[in-house]
């Protein structure tokens, strides 16, 4: 067949059309992000006072509740007077009086979120997916799904370190798999160590991507180093010593950047894991004694969500309502909607998008099931291929591991320290937003049949159309 073959021309036309569709949707998504940030008040965001406290000193104040590193808050440092918080390099017991500019600082961080969220989507759609997916159809379906999800415009208005984690985890994975495709100089390994360390510094739960990115970097350095030593005529002992030194440097850089803040916080406060406001969490502790964990992790009240697709019927204090004690119900509600009404509810938690959420939950249910099945089968395929090719450093395998590691750690946290029976307000899309693209990429890494593809496109387009009102903040 020559270049003028009609089937090839049709395929090329389809490719161009799909790229145009995704580009237009990304422009719309960018406009939605900017509009939301412009109209959303930072005082109404999730945990607003805590993040305003961190912002007022660019995250450099030390305390038991300062469990996230300053990395997310540091961009506002030029607008902060550190002399109010530090004296001779040591934290003041009580900051000096000064202007209450914390909300303006929080607005600056909120504005940066537009770049973080949009940057992460661009990295996945135009950077990672083309190197991972099985076909152009899989690329289009995965890209369409990432753009359609209403959760990303919702988290963009939240000044919160998990938004930076979304961007850094995406960027680090992209640079890692791009650079590790061929031999490279040690300075690139060092740069990857810095990126992995910064990713791990975002949040305690970022330990999963940090360890995986370090393992890809160190594993490739070790594999290439051993191969080079085998064919080298120089002293094997000296070569292995140099390789060991390089591995130590990569490990030290990653570990120091990712763990440095928590080590410093422990030295200052004596706390490691305790980062909770006990006035808030202690009333829930007695409810954990007879808590039904089987029901919590196995129930799904879809009908109740259609009746009330949010926490509008949930008491603010400790309670034992069924929907509040169902992990999957609340996760589904916040994944596709806004369970806790920070984004779509006005004062006193009044639901503003009742019917559009009901329709979206119905449309998104088969799409969610297909995505979950795709992640499982994509993981099995990645594992099988890695074993067949004897390649434990296969990028698709690490992508699947990042999703499962991040998601399962989140699930474990929800049944332990994060458990608040009857409310469970830590079940948020925000906390797994970084891991979701890794799951989408895993599902798209395998062959997708024509029938399944068109079903997926139809469901995703429907979810995108119905989800657009959910993605928009209504002031």
mmCIF file of N, CA, C and O in Angstrom, residues 128-184:
data_model
loop_
_atom_site.group_PDB
_atom_site.id
_atom_site.type_symbol
_atom_site.label_atom_id
_atom_site.label_comp_id
_atom_site.label_asym_id
_atom_site.label_seq_id
_atom_site.Cartn_x
_atom_site.Cartn_y
_atom_site.Cartn_z
ATOM 1 N N UNK A 128 3.328 11.258 28.863
ATOM 2 C CA UNK A 128 3.388 9.883 29.361
ATOM 3 C C UNK A 128 2.575 8.923 28.504
ATOM 4 O O UNK A 128 3.078 7.865 28.085
ATOM 5 N N UNK A 129 1.314 9.258 28.256
ATOM 6 C CA UNK A 129 0.441 8.325 27.532
ATOM 7 C C UNK A 129 0.991 7.914 26.168
ATOM 8 O O UNK A 129 0.927 6.720 25.817
ATOM 9 N N UNK A 130 1.548 8.833 25.359
ATOM 10 C CA UNK A 130 2.098 8.386 24.072
ATOM 11 C C UNK A 130 3.212 7.354 24.199
ATOM 12 O O UNK A 130 3.456 6.587 23.253
ATOM 13 N N UNK A 131 3.909 7.321 25.330
ATOM 14 C CA UNK A 131 4.986 6.346 25.517
ATOM 15 C C UNK A 131 4.485 5.034 26.122
ATOM 16 O O UNK A 131 5.208 4.035 26.124
ATOM 17 N N UNK A 132 3.247 5.031 26.639
ATOM 18 C CA UNK A 132 2.768 3.886 27.411
ATOM 19 C C UNK A 132 1.629 3.147 26.734
ATOM 20 O O UNK A 132 1.564 1.917 26.763
ATOM 21 N N UNK A 133 0.705 3.884 26.125
ATOM 22 C CA UNK A 133 -0.542 3.274 25.669
ATOM 23 C C UNK A 133 -0.320 2.335 24.491
ATOM 24 O O UNK A 133 0.693 2.403 23.788
ATOM 25 N N UNK A 134 -1.321 1.475 24.265
ATOM 26 C CA UNK A 134 -1.198 0.436 23.247
ATOM 27 C C UNK A 134 -1.532 0.925 21.844
ATOM 28 O O UNK A 134 -1.104 0.330 20.866
ATOM 29 N N UNK A 135 -2.321 2.004 21.724
ATOM 30 C CA UNK A 135 -2.742 2.475 20.406
ATOM 31 C C UNK A 135 -3.213 3.921 20.514
ATOM 32 O O UNK A 135 -3.382 4.458 21.613
ATOM 33 N N UNK A 136 -3.445 4.535 19.359
ATOM 34 C CA UNK A 136 -3.964 5.900 19.369
ATOM 35 C C UNK A 136 -5.368 5.941 19.949
ATOM 36 O O UNK A 136 -5.741 6.907 20.629
ATOM 37 N N UNK A 137 -6.146 4.905 19.711
ATOM 38 C CA UNK A 137 -7.486 4.843 20.308
ATOM 39 C C UNK A 137 -7.401 4.858 21.828
ATOM 40 O O UNK A 137 -8.172 5.548 22.499
ATOM 41 N N UNK A 138 -6.476 4.073 22.355
ATOM 42 C CA UNK A 138 -6.304 4.033 23.811
ATOM 43 C C UNK A 138 -5.864 5.407 24.329
ATOM 44 O O UNK A 138 -6.306 5.845 25.402
ATOM 45 N N UNK A 139 -4.993 6.086 23.577
ATOM 46 C CA UNK A 139 -4.564 7.436 23.968
ATOM 47 C C UNK A 139 -5.753 8.383 24.019
ATOM 48 O O UNK A 139 -5.913 9.145 24.983
ATOM 49 N N UNK A 140 -6.597 8.341 22.999
ATOM 50 C CA UNK A 140 -7.735 9.250 22.944
ATOM 51 C C UNK A 140 -8.710 8.976 24.088
ATOM 52 O O UNK A 140 -9.176 9.915 24.757
ATOM 53 N N UNK A 141 -9.007 7.713 24.348
ATOM 54 C CA UNK A 141 -9.956 7.367 25.408
ATOM 55 C C UNK A 141 -9.413 7.765 26.776
ATOM 56 O O UNK A 141 -10.133 8.337 27.607
ATOM 57 N N UNK A 142 -8.125 7.485 27.019
ATOM 58 C CA UNK A 142 -7.517 7.839 28.301
ATOM 59 C C UNK A 142 -7.459 9.356 28.479
ATOM 60 O O UNK A 142 -7.755 9.883 29.562
ATOM 61 N N UNK A 143 -7.089 10.072 27.422
ATOM 62 C CA UNK A 143 -7.024 11.535 27.487
ATOM 63 C C UNK A 143 -8.402 12.124 27.730
ATOM 64 O O UNK A 143 -8.580 13.048 28.539
ATOM 65 N N UNK A 144 -9.395 11.590 27.037
ATOM 66 C CA UNK A 144 -10.772 12.057 27.197
ATOM 67 C C UNK A 144 -11.248 11.865 28.631
ATOM 68 O O UNK A 144 -11.894 12.747 29.221
ATOM 69 N N UNK A 145 -10.902 10.725 29.222
ATOM 70 C CA UNK A 145 -11.323 10.433 30.590
ATOM 71 C C UNK A 145 -10.668 11.390 31.585
ATOM 72 O O UNK A 145 -11.328 11.899 32.509
ATOM 73 N N UNK A 146 -9.384 11.653 31.417
ATOM 74 C CA UNK A 146 -8.691 12.561 32.331
ATOM 75 C C UNK A 146 -9.276 13.971 32.256
ATOM 76 O O UNK A 146 -9.434 14.638 33.284
ATOM 77 N N UNK A 147 -9.612 14.419 31.056
ATOM 78 C CA UNK A 147 -10.185 15.755 30.909
ATOM 79 C C UNK A 147 -11.617 15.797 31.433
ATOM 80 O O UNK A 147 -12.074 16.831 31.933
ATOM 81 N N UNK A 148 -12.333 14.669 31.359
ATOM 82 C CA UNK A 148 -13.743 14.642 31.746
ATOM 83 C C UNK A 148 -13.956 14.653 33.247
ATOM 84 O O UNK A 148 -15.006 15.095 33.724
ATOM 85 N N UNK A 149 -12.999 14.170 34.012
ATOM 86 C CA UNK A 149 -13.204 14.029 35.456
ATOM 87 C C UNK A 149 -13.427 15.384 36.126
ATOM 88 O O UNK A 149 -12.600 16.284 36.009
ATOM 89 N N UNK A 150 -14.538 15.546 36.853
ATOM 90 C CA UNK A 150 -14.818 16.831 37.507
ATOM 91 C C UNK A 150 -13.991 17.062 38.763
ATOM 92 O O UNK A 150 -14.008 18.165 39.310
ATOM 93 N N UNK A 151 -13.273 16.049 39.215
ATOM 94 C CA UNK A 151 -12.505 16.203 40.441
ATOM 95 C C UNK A 151 -11.345 17.171 40.324
ATOM 96 O O UNK A 151 -11.000 17.859 41.290
ATOM 97 N N UNK A 152 -10.725 17.260 39.145
ATOM 98 C CA UNK A 152 -9.548 18.111 38.996
ATOM 99 C C UNK A 152 -9.876 19.602 39.046
ATOM 100 O O UNK A 152 -9.161 20.369 39.705
ATOM 101 N N UNK A 153 -10.952 20.081 38.407
ATOM 102 C CA UNK A 153 -11.326 21.487 38.637
ATOM 103 C C UNK A 153 -11.697 21.758 40.089
ATOM 104 O O UNK A 153 -11.494 22.865 40.597
ATOM 105 N N UNK A 154 -12.220 20.733 40.765
ATOM 106 C CA UNK A 154 -12.618 20.916 42.165
ATOM 107 C C UNK A 154 -11.400 21.083 43.070
ATOM 108 O O UNK A 154 -11.375 21.974 43.929
ATOM 109 N N UNK A 155 -10.360 20.261 42.863
ATOM 110 C CA UNK A 155 -9.198 20.366 43.750
ATOM 111 C C UNK A 155 -8.337 21.571 43.418
ATOM 112 O O UNK A 155 -7.528 22.009 44.244
ATOM 113 N N UNK A 156 -8.499 22.128 42.207
ATOM 114 C CA UNK A 156 -7.672 23.277 41.820
ATOM 115 C C UNK A 156 -7.959 24.505 42.676
ATOM 116 O O UNK A 156 -7.117 25.399 42.765
ATOM 117 N N UNK A 157 -9.134 24.568 43.297
ATOM 118 C CA UNK A 157 -9.445 25.721 44.145
ATOM 119 C C UNK A 157 -8.984 25.513 45.584
ATOM 120 O O UNK A 157 -9.107 26.415 46.404
ATOM 121 N N UNK A 158 -8.473 24.326 45.888
ATOM 122 C CA UNK A 158 -8.026 24.022 47.239
ATOM 123 C C UNK A 158 -6.524 24.279 47.363
ATOM 124 O O UNK A 158 -5.725 23.607 46.713
ATOM 125 N N UNK A 159 -6.140 25.274 48.152
ATOM 126 C CA UNK A 159 -4.714 25.508 48.417
ATOM 127 C C UNK A 159 -4.228 24.394 49.337
ATOM 128 O O UNK A 159 -4.387 24.462 50.557
ATOM 129 N N UNK A 160 -3.646 23.362 48.753
ATOM 130 C CA UNK A 160 -3.348 22.133 49.493
ATOM 131 C C UNK A 160 -2.169 21.426 48.837
ATOM 132 O O UNK A 160 -2.074 21.359 47.605
ATOM 133 N N UNK A 161 -1.234 20.866 49.609
ATOM 134 C CA UNK A 161 -0.047 20.216 49.037
ATOM 135 C C UNK A 161 -0.342 19.057 48.103
ATOM 136 O O UNK A 161 0.502 18.713 47.264
ATOM 137 N N UNK A 162 -1.508 18.429 48.208
ATOM 138 C CA UNK A 162 -1.813 17.321 47.311
ATOM 139 C C UNK A 162 -1.926 17.777 45.862
ATOM 140 O O UNK A 162 -1.759 16.970 44.943
ATOM 141 N N UNK A 163 -2.215 19.053 45.638
ATOM 142 C CA UNK A 163 -2.275 19.560 44.269
ATOM 143 C C UNK A 163 -0.865 19.609 43.671
ATOM 144 O O UNK A 163 -0.654 19.256 42.507
ATOM 145 N N UNK A 164 0.110 20.015 44.471
ATOM 146 C CA UNK A 164 1.496 19.993 44.010
ATOM 147 C C UNK A 164 1.972 18.560 43.810
ATOM 148 O O UNK A 164 2.727 18.271 42.866
ATOM 149 N N UNK A 165 1.545 17.642 44.671
ATOM 150 C CA UNK A 165 1.919 16.236 44.522
ATOM 151 C C UNK A 165 1.422 15.689 43.183
ATOM 152 O O UNK A 165 2.140 14.927 42.517
ATOM 153 N N UNK A 166 0.213 16.065 42.781
ATOM 154 C CA UNK A 166 -0.307 15.650 41.480
ATOM 155 C C UNK A 166 0.645 16.058 40.364
ATOM 156 O O UNK A 166 0.982 15.248 39.488
ATOM 157 N N UNK A 167 1.102 17.301 40.401
ATOM 158 C CA UNK A 167 1.980 17.796 39.342
ATOM 159 C C UNK A 167 3.360 17.153 39.406
ATOM 160 O O UNK A 167 3.881 16.683 38.379
ATOM 161 N N UNK A 168 3.966 17.107 40.584
ATOM 162 C CA UNK A 168 5.328 16.576 40.690
ATOM 163 C C UNK A 168 5.386 15.076 40.402
ATOM 164 O O UNK A 168 6.342 14.591 39.792
ATOM 165 N N UNK A 169 4.382 14.325 40.855
ATOM 166 C CA UNK A 169 4.369 12.888 40.569
ATOM 167 C C UNK A 169 4.261 12.653 39.063
ATOM 168 O O UNK A 169 4.931 11.766 38.510
ATOM 169 N N UNK A 170 3.446 13.450 38.388
ATOM 170 C CA UNK A 170 3.296 13.319 36.937
ATOM 171 C C UNK A 170 4.590 13.697 36.224
ATOM 172 O O UNK A 170 5.073 12.968 35.347
ATOM 173 N N UNK A 171 5.156 14.858 36.587
ATOM 174 C CA UNK A 171 6.377 15.332 35.941
ATOM 175 C C UNK A 171 7.545 14.382 36.180
ATOM 176 O O UNK A 171 8.304 14.059 35.247
ATOM 177 N N UNK A 172 7.709 13.924 37.402
ATOM 178 C CA UNK A 172 8.833 13.040 37.730
ATOM 179 C C UNK A 172 8.725 11.715 36.994
ATOM 180 O O UNK A 172 9.727 11.188 36.481
ATOM 181 N N UNK A 173 7.518 11.162 36.924
ATOM 182 C CA UNK A 173 7.345 9.900 36.201
ATOM 183 C C UNK A 173 7.657 10.083 34.720
ATOM 184 O O UNK A 173 8.329 9.235 34.102
ATOM 185 N N UNK A 174 7.201 11.196 34.137
ATOM 186 C CA UNK A 174 7.467 11.456 32.723
ATOM 187 C C UNK A 174 8.962 11.569 32.450
ATOM 188 O O UNK A 174 9.495 10.906 31.542
ATOM 189 N N UNK A 175 9.662 12.390 33.211
ATOM 190 C CA UNK A 175 11.094 12.581 32.989
ATOM 191 C C UNK A 175 11.842 11.268 33.225
ATOM 192 O O UNK A 175 12.775 10.916 32.489
ATOM 193 N N UNK A 176 11.413 10.522 34.241
ATOM 194 C CA UNK A 176 12.091 9.265 34.560
ATOM 195 C C UNK A 176 11.983 8.268 33.417
ATOM 196 O O UNK A 176 12.994 7.715 32.965
ATOM 197 N N UNK A 177 10.765 8.013 32.923
ATOM 198 C CA UNK A 177 10.635 6.993 31.883
ATOM 199 C C UNK A 177 11.200 7.488 30.553
ATOM 200 O O UNK A 177 11.611 6.682 29.712
ATOM 201 N N UNK A 178 11.234 8.794 30.339
ATOM 202 C CA UNK A 178 11.814 9.316 29.102
ATOM 203 C C UNK A 178 13.325 9.188 29.114
ATOM 204 O O UNK A 178 13.945 8.752 28.138
ATOM 205 N N UNK A 179 13.952 9.562 30.224
ATOM 206 C CA UNK A 179 15.408 9.507 30.315
ATOM 207 C C UNK A 179 15.938 8.082 30.440
ATOM 208 O O UNK A 179 17.024 7.772 29.940
ATOM 209 N N UNK A 180 15.188 7.228 31.102
ATOM 210 C CA UNK A 180 15.690 5.874 31.341
ATOM 211 C C UNK A 180 15.493 4.944 30.149
ATOM 212 O O UNK A 180 15.798 3.756 30.240
ATOM 213 N N UNK A 181 15.001 5.473 29.053
ATOM 214 C CA UNK A 181 14.825 4.634 27.860
ATOM 215 C C UNK A 181 16.171 4.276 27.230
ATOM 216 O O UNK A 181 16.265 3.343 26.449
ATOM 217 N N UNK A 182 17.207 5.033 27.524
ATOM 218 C CA UNK A 182 18.517 4.750 26.955
ATOM 219 C C UNK A 182 19.610 5.095 27.949
ATOM 220 O O UNK A 182 19.343 5.578 29.050
ATOM 221 N N UNK A 183 20.869 4.832 27.595
ATOM 222 C CA UNK A 183 21.981 5.148 28.504
ATOM 223 C C UNK A 183 22.072 6.645 28.743
ATOM 224 O O UNK A 183 21.757 7.457 27.873
ATOM 225 N N UNK A 184 22.482 7.021 29.955
ATOM 226 C CA UNK A 184 22.586 8.448 30.256
ATOM 227 C C UNK A 184 23.683 8.692 31.279
ATOM 228 O O UNK A 184 24.110 7.785 32.000
#
